[in-house]
Each structure stands twice: as structure tokens, then as C-alpha cells.
Amino acid sequence: MRLTRRQFTAGAASGAGLLALGPMGRLAHAARNDELNILCWEGYNTDQVLGPFRADHPDARVRAESGTSDPDMINKLRAGEVRVWDLINVNQPWARDQLYPEGLIRPLDKDRFMPYFDNMLPEFSDPPYPLSFADNGDLLGMPQRYGPFSFVVNTDRISRETAENEGWNLFLDPAMEGRYGVLTYQNWNIIHMCLTAGLDPFAPMAGADMEQFEKVAGQIFGNARLLAGDLVQMNLALINGEIDAYFTGGTYTASPARLDGATNIRAITPQSGPVDGKGGVVWVELTSVVNNPDPSSLAPEFLEFVQRPDICHAVAFSEGTYNPVAQMGNEAVMAKFSARELDAIQYDSLDEEMSRSLDYQVVPSYNELNKAYSAAKRG
């Protein structure tokens, strides 16, 4: 089975092999203009995106490799591959919390890139998205794809209103036993099980909180009808009536079924939750320039290229899963999306769901939670 971009999103990245490069880096010699190497989540590595850039730079060698987890991609740079890659595309906390402090990425030219925030949606433009910046104000990366990520229901069986009002408690209701699946995206499952248990996944956890997590994890796995790591399989189970909901999912996972006409398959963001009243979590990708000692002049050019309206649409609708992009605040970008495509990514409720979502962060007690999670899954 092909690994999907969210299946192993984050964990606890190991810290071996740090490179002695300062955050600003040093230019060894003149920037390369005939090569660009991109380490990314799938989508940026498609012909839909790379084809036009290659056409604009026919004499350059342009390649992209898709990763399977943020830590895996980051560890490639730590192991010395800063000399290989020119751009890295990962989820929002990593640039500020690890890549920049460890000297693995370099800041962007604010004069060149800050104007692009003016054409982004309000969540990213007013004020500019804070996780794009270091504490000292350096611009670390450009946001693009994003989306709320909680759970998915068949609204013919469970209404949107009921699902949003019950939130994570839906999966603790005895009446749901045998009626739902678990999409086994490990890190996301752990985050969502914390929220179901009334806990903050982004705070250190021990003692009674850990016991509560273990109890909830055991219940969710124990009462599930289906466990699978394939979003297509999970959507089919919803469509076929095998299950009525699945635990862990969002616009990203529901969108393929919706684009195919199954608009009763809907991603849900709870109305409320245990952390600042919020029950959802939103991921945002940032693309940053790697601190390659032999930098490519094509890296910032690519970051500008993916701001183009046609390429924004290509990024949003590539690789069989579909997502909104920050640049949809630009009328020229919005004009590229059909009504059917906007419905597939649930654009009608996007603002509302974002307001009920926490920013995805690194889980500080991930190793301990993962042990409890794995034991519950085996049980």
C-alpha cells in the first residue's frame, strides 16, 4: 500500500548528526542556476506542478522526492543531505522549532516574499501567519496547502449537526460500537485520542492523564469495526454502509469521495473541545529554503512560481487528495476552482472549521503516548 502524506505526519524526530551551520548559512560560491532538488510531501512532485517549471527552465535539472514523514525528511538534512536538497516542504511547527534553530534552513528575503501574504486568506495574511516566522522575525517559509483534520461521517447516517455537537464524544457513545472505523494514521490518532480523553496533546502528559489516555485508546480500538491505513478503503466502507464514521480524517481524506459525487461523506470539526474550547486540529504546510552550502538560485524562484494562480490550483488538486491553499484569498486563484471542486474541499464551512481548530504542534509526550497507543491497538 502506498504511504499517504498524512499517515506518519510527525512523531518525535531524533537529534543525531546535527550540522554545524548557523541559521543564516554561508554561501560557498555563486548560486547554482541549473539544478533544483525538492524534498516534499506528494503533490509538489507531480508533472502538474513540475512540468510548467521545467518548461520555464529547460536547461535546469529539476527533481522532487516525496517523503513519508516530517521527521524522516528532517533527519535526511541532519544526516548531511543539506548538500543535496534546495527546498523542504513540511508541516508548520518544524521550521520554527527544529529546522531553523539547527541551521538546516535559511531565512527568505522579506522584501521579495512578504507581498505574497497580501493575497492570502485572512488566516494567513492578517496578521501574516505567525508560524512562518522565527522569534527574531526572520521569514522561514511560505504556507500553501492546509486543512482541518478531525473525523469523517456519512451524513445519511449521522447528521453534520449531530457530529459537530457531539464531537469526539461520538466515538465514546455505546451506540456507536461496531459502527465506525479507525484510519490508522498513528500520530494523528494519538492527537485525536488525547482530545477524546479531554486532554491537551500538545502539553506534557503523565500520571492520571496517561491513564485516561490508555482507557480511551483501548475503548476506541476495542469498539471499532474496521482498522485500516488506506483512506480509499475507509471512504468505500462509509459509502457501502459498512461503517457510519471514521476516527481521524478531514478534508484531505474525504475530498476524493466528495469529488466523485459522494457528498454525503463529510469531514467534521467538533464545535468545541478541551483545549481553549477547540476540538479540531489544522495542519499547514510550509516550504523553506534548505541551508545548502552551494545554494540554488532556482529555490526562491520555485517559491514564487507556486504562488501563480494556475500552479496554486495544481498544488491544491494533485495526487488524488484535495486541499485548500492559503492563496485562495486571491480572486485570480479562486477563479481557477470550479463549484464542484470547492464543494469537494468543503469550502463553504472552511472559515468556521478553522476557527474551531488548534494549530498542529509537536507532541511533547509522543514516545510515552505511542507506547500506550501501540498496546491498545494490539489489544
mmCIF file of C-alpha atoms in Angstrom:
data_model
loop_
_atom_site.group_PDB
_atom_site.id
_atom_site.type_symbol
_atom_site.label_atom_id
_atom_site.label_comp_id
_atom_site.label_asym_id
_atom_site.label_seq_id
_atom_site.Cartn_x
_atom_site.Cartn_y
_atom_site.Cartn_z
ATOM 1 C CA MET A 1 0.000 0.000 0.000
ATOM 2 C CA ARG A 2 1.355 3.447 -0.918
ATOM 3 C CA LEU A 3 2.020 5.623 2.130
ATOM 4 C CA THR A 4 -0.067 8.775 2.173
ATOM 5 C CA ARG A 5 1.299 12.134 3.233
ATOM 6 C CA ARG A 6 -0.615 12.256 6.496
ATOM 7 C CA GLN A 7 -0.081 8.652 7.549
ATOM 8 C CA PHE A 8 3.046 9.301 9.523
ATOM 9 C CA THR A 9 2.860 13.067 9.990
ATOM 10 C CA ALA A 10 5.290 13.797 12.779
ATOM 11 C CA GLY A 11 6.400 11.980 15.830
ATOM 12 C CA ALA A 12 9.465 12.693 17.850
ATOM 13 C CA ALA A 13 12.354 13.419 15.490
ATOM 14 C CA SER A 14 15.691 12.037 16.634
ATOM 15 C CA GLY A 15 18.504 14.519 17.004
ATOM 16 C CA ALA A 16 21.666 12.813 15.761
ATOM 17 C CA GLY A 17 24.069 14.215 13.240
ATOM 18 C CA LEU A 18 23.408 17.956 13.537
ATOM 19 C CA LEU A 19 25.383 20.081 11.140
ATOM 20 C CA ALA A 20 27.465 22.999 12.311
ATOM 21 C CA LEU A 21 25.727 25.549 10.109
ATOM 22 C CA GLY A 22 24.421 28.818 11.505
ATOM 23 C CA PRO A 23 20.837 29.870 10.725
ATOM 24 C CA MET A 24 21.996 32.269 8.013
ATOM 25 C CA GLY A 25 24.426 29.774 6.461
ATOM 26 C CA ARG A 26 27.400 30.660 4.301
ATOM 27 C CA LEU A 27 27.466 30.918 0.536
ATOM 28 C CA ALA A 28 30.337 28.690 -0.583
ATOM 29 C CA HIS A 29 30.297 30.190 -4.074
ATOM 30 C CA ALA A 30 27.896 31.589 -6.646
ATOM 31 C CA ALA A 31 24.422 30.107 -6.545
ATOM 32 C CA ARG A 32 23.625 27.246 -8.905
ATOM 33 C CA ASN A 33 21.108 28.116 -11.631
ATOM 34 C CA ASP A 34 20.942 24.772 -13.438
ATOM 35 C CA GLU A 35 19.605 22.460 -10.697
ATOM 36 C CA LEU A 36 16.780 22.303 -8.145
ATOM 37 C CA ASN A 37 16.130 19.443 -5.707
ATOM 38 C CA ILE A 38 12.918 19.460 -3.647
ATOM 39 C CA LEU A 39 12.136 17.276 -0.624
ATOM 40 C CA CYS A 40 8.392 17.418 -0.143
ATOM 41 C CA TRP A 41 5.038 15.861 0.561
ATOM 42 C CA GLU A 42 3.380 14.433 -2.549
ATOM 43 C CA GLY A 43 1.802 16.926 -4.886
ATOM 44 C CA TYR A 44 4.791 19.153 -5.487
ATOM 45 C CA ASN A 45 6.499 16.200 -7.181
ATOM 46 C CA THR A 46 3.805 15.774 -9.865
ATOM 47 C CA ASP A 47 4.039 16.695 -13.528
ATOM 48 C CA GLN A 48 1.112 19.073 -12.950
ATOM 49 C CA VAL A 49 3.400 21.220 -10.788
ATOM 50 C CA LEU A 50 6.916 20.451 -12.008
ATOM 51 C CA GLY A 51 6.090 20.329 -15.731
ATOM 52 C CA PRO A 52 5.473 24.077 -16.140
ATOM 53 C CA PHE A 53 8.521 24.937 -14.008
ATOM 54 C CA ARG A 54 10.715 22.681 -16.131
ATOM 55 C CA ALA A 55 9.306 24.336 -19.239
ATOM 56 C CA ASP A 56 10.296 27.726 -17.795
ATOM 57 C CA HIS A 57 13.828 26.406 -17.081
ATOM 58 C CA PRO A 58 14.604 23.964 -19.924
ATOM 59 C CA ASP A 59 18.330 23.870 -19.171
ATOM 60 C CA ALA A 60 17.892 23.020 -15.491
ATOM 61 C CA ARG A 61 17.671 19.611 -13.830
ATOM 62 C CA VAL A 62 14.600 19.718 -11.581
ATOM 63 C CA ARG A 63 13.653 16.789 -9.374
ATOM 64 C CA ALA A 64 11.422 16.251 -6.347
ATOM 65 C CA GLU A 65 11.233 13.393 -3.883
ATOM 66 C CA SER A 66 8.161 12.715 -1.756
ATOM 67 C CA GLY A 67 8.696 11.894 1.907
ATOM 68 C CA THR A 68 6.630 9.724 4.254
ATOM 69 C CA SER A 69 7.013 11.775 7.440
ATOM 70 C CA ASP A 70 8.225 15.153 8.603
ATOM 71 C CA PRO A 71 10.879 13.655 10.936
ATOM 72 C CA ASP A 72 12.155 11.394 8.161
ATOM 73 C CA MET A 73 12.672 14.350 5.847
ATOM 74 C CA ILE A 74 14.254 16.445 8.593
ATOM 75 C CA ASN A 75 16.622 13.613 9.513
ATOM 76 C CA LYS A 76 17.831 13.479 5.912
ATOM 77 C CA LEU A 77 19.071 17.050 6.327
ATOM 78 C CA ARG A 78 20.581 16.254 9.716
ATOM 79 C CA ALA A 79 22.477 13.340 8.178
ATOM 80 C CA GLY A 80 24.221 15.629 5.722
ATOM 81 C CA GLU A 81 21.705 15.980 2.905
ATOM 82 C CA VAL A 82 21.639 19.771 3.240
ATOM 83 C CA ARG A 83 24.157 19.422 0.427
ATOM 84 C CA VAL A 84 21.586 17.560 -1.672
ATOM 85 C CA TRP A 85 18.313 19.459 -1.219
ATOM 86 C CA ASP A 86 17.361 23.039 -2.031
ATOM 87 C CA LEU A 87 13.776 23.178 -0.720
ATOM 88 C CA ILE A 88 11.957 21.276 2.024
ATOM 89 C CA ASN A 89 8.171 21.127 2.460
ATOM 90 C CA VAL A 90 6.957 20.022 5.911
ATOM 91 C CA ASN A 91 4.187 20.792 8.393
ATOM 92 C CA GLN A 92 4.068 24.035 10.277
ATOM 93 C CA PRO A 93 5.873 23.567 13.630
ATOM 94 C CA TRP A 94 9.069 22.021 12.317
ATOM 95 C CA ALA A 95 10.575 25.039 10.576
ATOM 96 C CA ARG A 96 10.457 27.251 13.645
ATOM 97 C CA ASP A 97 11.064 24.617 16.322
ATOM 98 C CA GLN A 98 13.786 22.485 14.737
ATOM 99 C CA LEU A 99 14.898 23.272 11.187
ATOM 100 C CA TYR A 100 15.834 26.909 11.787
ATOM 101 C CA PRO A 101 17.404 26.575 15.264
ATOM 102 C CA GLU A 102 19.541 23.717 13.924
ATOM 103 C CA GLY A 103 20.726 25.731 10.931
ATOM 104 C CA LEU A 104 19.068 23.447 8.384
ATOM 105 C CA ILE A 105 17.092 26.177 6.586
ATOM 106 C CA ARG A 106 17.880 29.788 5.745
ATOM 107 C CA PRO A 107 15.540 32.805 6.010
ATOM 108 C CA LEU A 108 13.713 34.151 2.985
ATOM 109 C CA ASP A 109 14.123 37.637 1.571
ATOM 110 C CA LYS A 110 11.257 39.539 3.212
ATOM 111 C CA ASP A 111 11.211 42.267 0.552
ATOM 112 C CA ARG A 112 10.685 39.583 -2.065
ATOM 113 C CA PHE A 113 8.183 37.319 -0.301
ATOM 114 C CA MET A 114 6.163 39.325 2.214
ATOM 115 C CA PRO A 115 3.962 40.904 -0.524
ATOM 116 C CA TYR A 116 2.588 37.423 -1.329
ATOM 117 C CA PHE A 117 0.898 37.286 2.074
ATOM 118 C CA ASP A 118 -1.360 40.143 0.957
ATOM 119 C CA ASN A 119 -3.062 37.754 -1.482
ATOM 120 C CA MET A 120 -3.627 35.001 1.067
ATOM 121 C CA LEU A 121 -6.745 34.175 3.056
ATOM 122 C CA PRO A 122 -7.230 36.207 6.275
ATOM 123 C CA GLU A 123 -5.968 33.340 8.463
ATOM 124 C CA PHE A 124 -2.576 33.755 6.778
ATOM 125 C CA SER A 125 -2.477 37.453 5.841
ATOM 126 C CA ASP A 126 -3.923 39.389 8.768
ATOM 127 C CA PRO A 127 -1.526 39.308 10.530
ATOM 128 C CA PRO A 128 0.902 37.167 8.489
ATOM 129 C CA TYR A 129 0.792 33.556 9.629
ATOM 130 C CA PRO A 130 2.952 33.522 12.791
ATOM 131 C CA LEU A 131 4.366 30.015 12.364
ATOM 132 C CA SER A 132 6.071 31.231 9.169
ATOM 133 C CA PHE A 133 8.413 33.319 11.316
ATOM 134 C CA ALA A 134 11.219 32.789 13.812
ATOM 135 C CA ASP A 135 11.129 34.573 17.164
ATOM 136 C CA ASN A 136 13.563 37.140 15.763
ATOM 137 C CA GLY A 137 11.189 37.931 12.872
ATOM 138 C CA ASP A 138 13.007 36.015 10.133
ATOM 139 C CA LEU A 139 10.669 34.627 7.473
ATOM 140 C CA LEU A 140 11.203 30.850 7.472
ATOM 141 C CA GLY A 141 8.825 29.525 4.837
ATOM 142 C CA MET A 142 5.763 30.112 2.692
ATOM 143 C CA PRO A 143 2.435 28.472 3.602
ATOM 144 C CA GLN A 144 0.288 26.847 0.957
ATOM 145 C CA ARG A 145 -1.788 23.649 1.471
ATOM 146 C CA TYR A 146 -3.698 23.257 4.716
ATOM 147 C CA GLY A 147 -6.833 21.785 6.207
ATOM 148 C CA PRO A 148 -8.780 20.835 9.347
ATOM 149 C CA PHE A 149 -8.236 17.231 10.424
ATOM 150 C CA SER A 150 -10.563 15.501 12.903
ATOM 151 C CA PHE A 151 -13.020 12.805 11.760
ATOM 152 C CA VAL A 152 -15.394 11.906 8.914
ATOM 153 C CA VAL A 153 -19.044 10.772 8.824
ATOM 154 C CA ASN A 154 -21.669 9.618 6.363
ATOM 155 C CA THR A 155 -24.255 12.358 6.812
ATOM 156 C CA ASP A 156 -27.016 9.989 5.606
ATOM 157 C CA ARG A 157 -26.426 8.056 8.820
ATOM 158 C CA ILE A 158 -25.114 10.717 11.230
ATOM 159 C CA SER A 159 -26.090 14.332 10.569
ATOM 160 C CA ARG A 160 -23.458 17.010 10.350
ATOM 161 C CA GLU A 161 -25.168 18.860 13.225
ATOM 162 C CA THR A 162 -25.113 15.806 15.482
ATOM 163 C CA ALA A 163 -21.483 15.029 14.655
ATOM 164 C CA GLU A 164 -20.314 18.598 15.256
ATOM 165 C CA ASN A 165 -22.254 18.920 18.514
ATOM 166 C CA GLU A 166 -21.137 15.566 19.938
ATOM 167 C CA GLY A 167 -17.584 15.968 18.673
ATOM 168 C CA TRP A 168 -15.138 13.343 19.911
ATOM 169 C CA ASN A 169 -17.745 12.008 22.373
ATOM 170 C CA LEU A 170 -19.396 10.414 19.352
ATOM 171 C CA PHE A 171 -16.797 7.663 19.479
ATOM 172 C CA LEU A 172 -17.380 7.015 23.191
ATOM 173 C CA ASP A 173 -21.146 6.522 22.728
ATOM 174 C CA PRO A 174 -22.041 2.835 23.339
ATOM 175 C CA ALA A 175 -24.500 3.088 20.449
ATOM 176 C CA MET A 176 -21.518 3.585 18.071
ATOM 177 C CA GLU A 177 -19.914 0.250 18.913
ATOM 178 C CA GLY A 178 -19.140 -1.583 15.680
ATOM 179 C CA ARG A 179 -20.309 1.362 13.572
ATOM 180 C CA TYR A 180 -17.033 3.182 12.957
ATOM 181 C CA GLY A 181 -13.542 2.599 11.615
ATOM 182 C CA VAL A 182 -10.137 3.877 12.645
ATOM 183 C CA LEU A 183 -7.951 5.300 9.905
ATOM 184 C CA THR A 184 -4.626 4.318 11.427
ATOM 185 C CA TYR A 185 -2.594 7.464 10.900
ATOM 186 C CA GLN A 186 -0.591 6.928 14.050
ATOM 187 C CA ASN A 187 0.433 10.431 15.102
ATOM 188 C CA TRP A 188 -2.980 11.857 14.271
ATOM 189 C CA ASN A 189 -4.711 9.030 16.139
ATOM 190 C CA ILE A 190 -2.663 9.871 19.223
ATOM 191 C CA ILE A 191 -3.548 13.573 18.987
ATOM 192 C CA HIS A 192 -7.220 12.791 18.495
ATOM 193 C CA MET A 193 -7.362 10.210 21.283
ATOM 194 C CA CYS A 194 -5.940 12.851 23.626
ATOM 195 C CA LEU A 195 -8.712 15.239 22.621
ATOM 196 C CA THR A 196 -11.316 12.478 23.019
ATOM 197 C CA ALA A 197 -9.969 11.890 26.529
ATOM 198 C CA GLY A 198 -10.311 15.606 27.326
ATOM 199 C CA LEU A 199 -6.548 16.122 27.257
ATOM 200 C CA ASP A 200 -4.207 18.589 25.566
ATOM 201 C CA PRO A 201 -1.961 16.579 23.203
ATOM 202 C CA PHE A 202 0.469 19.485 22.935
ATOM 203 C CA ALA A 203 1.251 19.601 26.666
ATOM 204 C CA PRO A 204 3.466 17.134 28.595
ATOM 205 C CA MET A 205 1.481 14.201 29.951
ATOM 206 C CA ALA A 206 1.926 11.713 32.808
ATOM 207 C CA GLY A 207 0.139 10.086 35.734
ATOM 208 C CA ALA A 208 -3.666 10.228 35.723
ATOM 209 C CA ASP A 209 -3.708 11.881 32.305
ATOM 210 C CA MET A 210 -1.757 8.983 30.826
ATOM 211 C CA GLU A 211 -4.141 6.509 32.455
ATOM 212 C CA GLN A 212 -7.083 8.375 30.938
ATOM 213 C CA PHE A 213 -5.426 8.233 27.517
ATOM 214 C CA GLU A 214 -4.860 4.479 27.861
ATOM 215 C CA LYS A 215 -8.514 3.952 28.778
ATOM 216 C CA VAL A 216 -9.818 5.946 25.828
ATOM 217 C CA ALA A 217 -7.374 4.393 23.345
ATOM 218 C CA GLY A 218 -8.451 0.931 24.449
ATOM 219 C CA GLN A 219 -12.120 1.815 24.072
ATOM 220 C CA ILE A 220 -11.738 3.357 20.619
ATOM 221 C CA PHE A 221 -9.795 0.410 19.251
ATOM 222 C CA GLY A 222 -11.925 -2.130 21.082
ATOM 223 C CA ASN A 223 -15.240 -0.867 19.700
ATOM 224 C CA ALA A 224 -14.091 -0.215 16.126
ATOM 225 C CA ARG A 225 -15.437 -2.355 13.305
ATOM 226 C CA LEU A 226 -12.539 -1.667 10.963
ATOM 227 C CA LEU A 227 -8.883 -0.628 11.205
ATOM 228 C CA ALA A 228 -7.096 0.438 8.019
ATOM 229 C CA GLY A 229 -4.356 2.757 6.864
ATOM 230 C CA ASP A 230 -5.907 3.389 3.444
ATOM 231 C CA LEU A 231 -8.205 6.408 3.090
ATOM 232 C CA VAL A 232 -9.778 4.960 -0.081
ATOM 233 C CA GLN A 233 -10.751 1.795 1.786
ATOM 234 C CA MET A 234 -12.202 3.853 4.619
ATOM 235 C CA ASN A 235 -14.242 6.050 2.273
ATOM 236 C CA LEU A 236 -15.573 2.975 0.483
ATOM 237 C CA ALA A 237 -16.621 1.470 3.810
ATOM 238 C CA LEU A 238 -18.580 4.656 4.515
ATOM 239 C CA ILE A 239 -20.189 4.706 1.073
ATOM 240 C CA ASN A 240 -21.094 0.998 1.237
ATOM 241 C CA GLY A 241 -22.675 1.341 4.676
ATOM 242 C CA GLU A 242 -20.129 -0.897 6.404
ATOM 243 C CA ILE A 243 -19.399 1.956 8.833
ATOM 244 C CA ASP A 244 -21.063 5.288 9.592
ATOM 245 C CA ALA A 245 -17.949 7.261 10.604
ATOM 246 C CA TYR A 246 -14.194 7.006 10.850
ATOM 247 C CA PHE A 247 -11.855 8.261 13.530
ATOM 248 C CA THR A 248 -9.097 10.538 12.141
ATOM 249 C CA GLY A 249 -9.808 12.223 8.867
ATOM 250 C CA GLY A 250 -10.516 15.562 7.327
ATOM 251 C CA THR A 251 -10.856 17.497 4.101
ATOM 252 C CA TYR A 252 -7.746 15.714 2.883
ATOM 253 C CA THR A 253 -9.261 12.233 3.263
ATOM 254 C CA ALA A 254 -12.910 12.986 2.444
ATOM 255 C CA SER A 255 -12.250 15.095 -0.656
ATOM 256 C CA PRO A 256 -11.679 12.261 -3.187
ATOM 257 C CA ALA A 257 -15.054 10.690 -2.401
ATOM 258 C CA ARG A 258 -16.774 14.078 -2.476
ATOM 259 C CA LEU A 259 -15.245 14.992 -5.840
ATOM 260 C CA ASP A 260 -16.574 11.681 -7.188
ATOM 261 C CA GLY A 261 -20.096 12.733 -6.131
ATOM 262 C CA ALA A 262 -20.390 11.158 -2.656
ATOM 263 C CA THR A 263 -21.075 14.482 -0.932
ATOM 264 C CA ASN A 264 -22.694 12.650 1.994
ATOM 265 C CA ILE A 265 -19.113 11.875 3.037
ATOM 266 C CA ARG A 266 -18.149 14.894 5.130
ATOM 267 C CA ALA A 267 -15.182 15.863 7.272
ATOM 268 C CA ILE A 268 -16.279 17.102 10.697
ATOM 269 C CA THR A 269 -14.661 19.620 13.045
ATOM 270 C CA PRO A 270 -16.159 19.482 16.564
ATOM 271 C CA GLN A 271 -17.979 22.579 17.793
ATOM 272 C CA SER A 272 -15.914 22.551 20.972
ATOM 273 C CA GLY A 273 -13.122 20.694 22.709
ATOM 274 C CA PRO A 274 -10.798 20.523 25.700
ATOM 275 C CA VAL A 275 -8.080 22.975 24.621
ATOM 276 C CA ASP A 276 -9.156 26.621 24.683
ATOM 277 C CA GLY A 277 -12.622 25.394 23.783
ATOM 278 C CA LYS A 278 -11.376 23.926 20.493
ATOM 279 C CA GLY A 279 -11.711 20.320 19.380
ATOM 280 C CA GLY A 280 -10.201 20.339 15.902
ATOM 281 C CA VAL A 281 -6.626 20.487 14.656
ATOM 282 C CA VAL A 282 -5.395 22.092 11.439
ATOM 283 C CA TRP A 283 -2.217 21.232 9.538
ATOM 284 C CA VAL A 284 -0.422 23.807 7.365
ATOM 285 C CA GLU A 285 2.494 23.074 5.073
ATOM 286 C CA LEU A 286 5.453 25.434 4.892
ATOM 287 C CA THR A 287 8.067 25.322 2.138
ATOM 288 C CA SER A 288 11.518 26.558 3.157
ATOM 289 C CA VAL A 289 14.901 27.052 1.517
ATOM 290 C CA VAL A 290 17.451 24.481 2.706
ATOM 291 C CA ASN A 291 20.727 25.855 4.052
ATOM 292 C CA ASN A 292 22.667 24.203 1.235
ATOM 293 C CA PRO A 293 26.273 25.494 1.234
ATOM 294 C CA ASP A 294 26.030 25.516 -2.576
ATOM 295 C CA PRO A 295 22.621 27.203 -2.920
ATOM 296 C CA SER A 296 20.408 27.076 -5.986
ATOM 297 C CA SER A 297 19.039 30.345 -7.338
ATOM 298 C CA LEU A 298 16.039 28.321 -8.536
ATOM 299 C CA ALA A 299 14.845 27.658 -4.958
ATOM 300 C CA PRO A 300 13.351 31.126 -4.373
ATOM 301 C CA GLU A 301 12.160 31.166 -7.974
ATOM 302 C CA PHE A 302 10.158 27.993 -7.302
ATOM 303 C CA LEU A 303 8.648 29.553 -4.169
ATOM 304 C CA GLU A 304 7.428 32.421 -6.346
ATOM 305 C CA PHE A 305 6.320 30.039 -9.108
ATOM 306 C CA VAL A 306 3.931 28.162 -6.782
ATOM 307 C CA GLN A 307 2.176 31.462 -5.979
ATOM 308 C CA ARG A 308 0.888 31.647 -9.572
ATOM 309 C CA PRO A 309 -2.892 31.100 -9.778
ATOM 310 C CA ASP A 310 -2.660 28.135 -12.156
ATOM 311 C CA ILE A 311 0.012 26.462 -10.032
ATOM 312 C CA CYS A 312 -1.891 27.130 -6.798
ATOM 313 C CA HIS A 313 -4.772 25.169 -8.313
ATOM 314 C CA ALA A 314 -2.430 22.407 -9.493
ATOM 315 C CA VAL A 315 -0.997 22.079 -5.974
ATOM 316 C CA ALA A 316 -4.495 22.008 -4.434
ATOM 317 C CA PHE A 317 -5.783 19.318 -6.804
ATOM 318 C CA SER A 318 -2.934 16.881 -7.296
ATOM 319 C CA GLU A 319 -2.203 13.290 -6.265
ATOM 320 C CA GLY A 320 -5.810 12.214 -5.718
ATOM 321 C CA THR A 321 -6.390 14.097 -2.450
ATOM 322 C CA TYR A 322 -7.516 17.691 -2.497
ATOM 323 C CA ASN A 323 -6.956 20.605 -0.154
ATOM 324 C CA PRO A 324 -7.476 24.335 0.124
ATOM 325 C CA VAL A 325 -4.460 26.600 -0.294
ATOM 326 C CA ALA A 326 -3.608 29.793 1.549
ATOM 327 C CA GLN A 327 -3.543 31.712 -1.748
ATOM 328 C CA MET A 328 -7.320 31.375 -2.188
ATOM 329 C CA GLY A 329 -7.564 34.929 -0.837
ATOM 330 C CA ASN A 330 -6.539 35.983 -4.350
ATOM 331 C CA GLU A 331 -9.508 36.376 -6.738
ATOM 332 C CA ALA A 332 -7.388 35.116 -9.644
ATOM 333 C CA VAL A 333 -6.667 31.907 -7.708
ATOM 334 C CA MET A 334 -10.313 31.427 -6.705
ATOM 335 C CA ALA A 335 -11.355 31.768 -10.340
ATOM 336 C CA LYS A 336 -9.422 28.564 -11.110
ATOM 337 C CA PHE A 337 -11.677 26.432 -8.857
ATOM 338 C CA SER A 338 -14.995 25.067 -10.078
ATOM 339 C CA ALA A 339 -18.050 24.923 -7.826
ATOM 340 C CA ARG A 340 -17.648 21.126 -7.738
ATOM 341 C CA GLU A 341 -14.040 21.409 -6.590
ATOM 342 C CA LEU A 342 -14.918 23.925 -3.879
ATOM 343 C CA ASP A 343 -17.621 21.584 -2.642
ATOM 344 C CA ALA A 344 -15.150 18.687 -2.584
ATOM 345 C CA ILE A 345 -12.890 20.588 -0.171
ATOM 346 C CA GLN A 346 -15.867 21.851 1.900
ATOM 347 C CA TYR A 347 -15.013 25.456 1.215
ATOM 348 C CA ASP A 348 -18.454 26.502 2.451
ATOM 349 C CA SER A 349 -17.507 25.754 6.070
ATOM 350 C CA LEU A 350 -13.732 26.231 5.938
ATOM 351 C CA ASP A 351 -13.581 29.526 7.842
ATOM 352 C CA GLU A 352 -15.870 28.199 10.557
ATOM 353 C CA GLU A 353 -13.908 24.974 10.943
ATOM 354 C CA MET A 354 -10.587 26.812 11.069
ATOM 355 C CA SER A 355 -11.907 28.946 13.923
ATOM 356 C CA ARG A 356 -12.622 25.775 15.908
ATOM 357 C CA SER A 357 -9.185 24.240 15.291
ATOM 358 C CA LEU A 358 -5.841 24.292 17.076
ATOM 359 C CA ASP A 359 -2.612 24.600 15.120
ATOM 360 C CA TYR A 360 -0.890 21.254 14.785
ATOM 361 C CA GLN A 361 2.192 21.153 17.014
ATOM 362 C CA VAL A 362 4.864 18.683 18.042
ATOM 363 C CA VAL A 363 3.519 16.257 20.696
ATOM 364 C CA PRO A 364 5.956 16.500 23.655
ATOM 365 C CA SER A 365 4.989 13.155 25.255
ATOM 366 C CA TYR A 366 4.830 11.341 21.931
ATOM 367 C CA ASN A 367 7.094 8.417 22.875
ATOM 368 C CA GLU A 368 5.150 7.598 26.041
ATOM 369 C CA LEU A 369 1.784 8.060 24.341
ATOM 370 C CA ASN A 370 2.886 5.925 21.419
ATOM 371 C CA LYS A 371 3.705 3.018 23.739
ATOM 372 C CA ALA A 372 0.220 3.199 25.245
ATOM 373 C CA TYR A 373 -1.338 3.626 21.794
ATOM 374 C CA SER A 374 0.508 0.613 20.360
ATOM 375 C CA ALA A 375 -0.502 -1.563 23.308
ATOM 376 C CA ALA A 376 -4.159 -0.545 22.904
ATOM 377 C CA LYS A 377 -4.024 -1.255 19.170
ATOM 378 C CA ARG A 378 -2.559 -4.718 19.743
ATOM 379 C CA GLY A 379 -5.231 -5.399 22.367
#
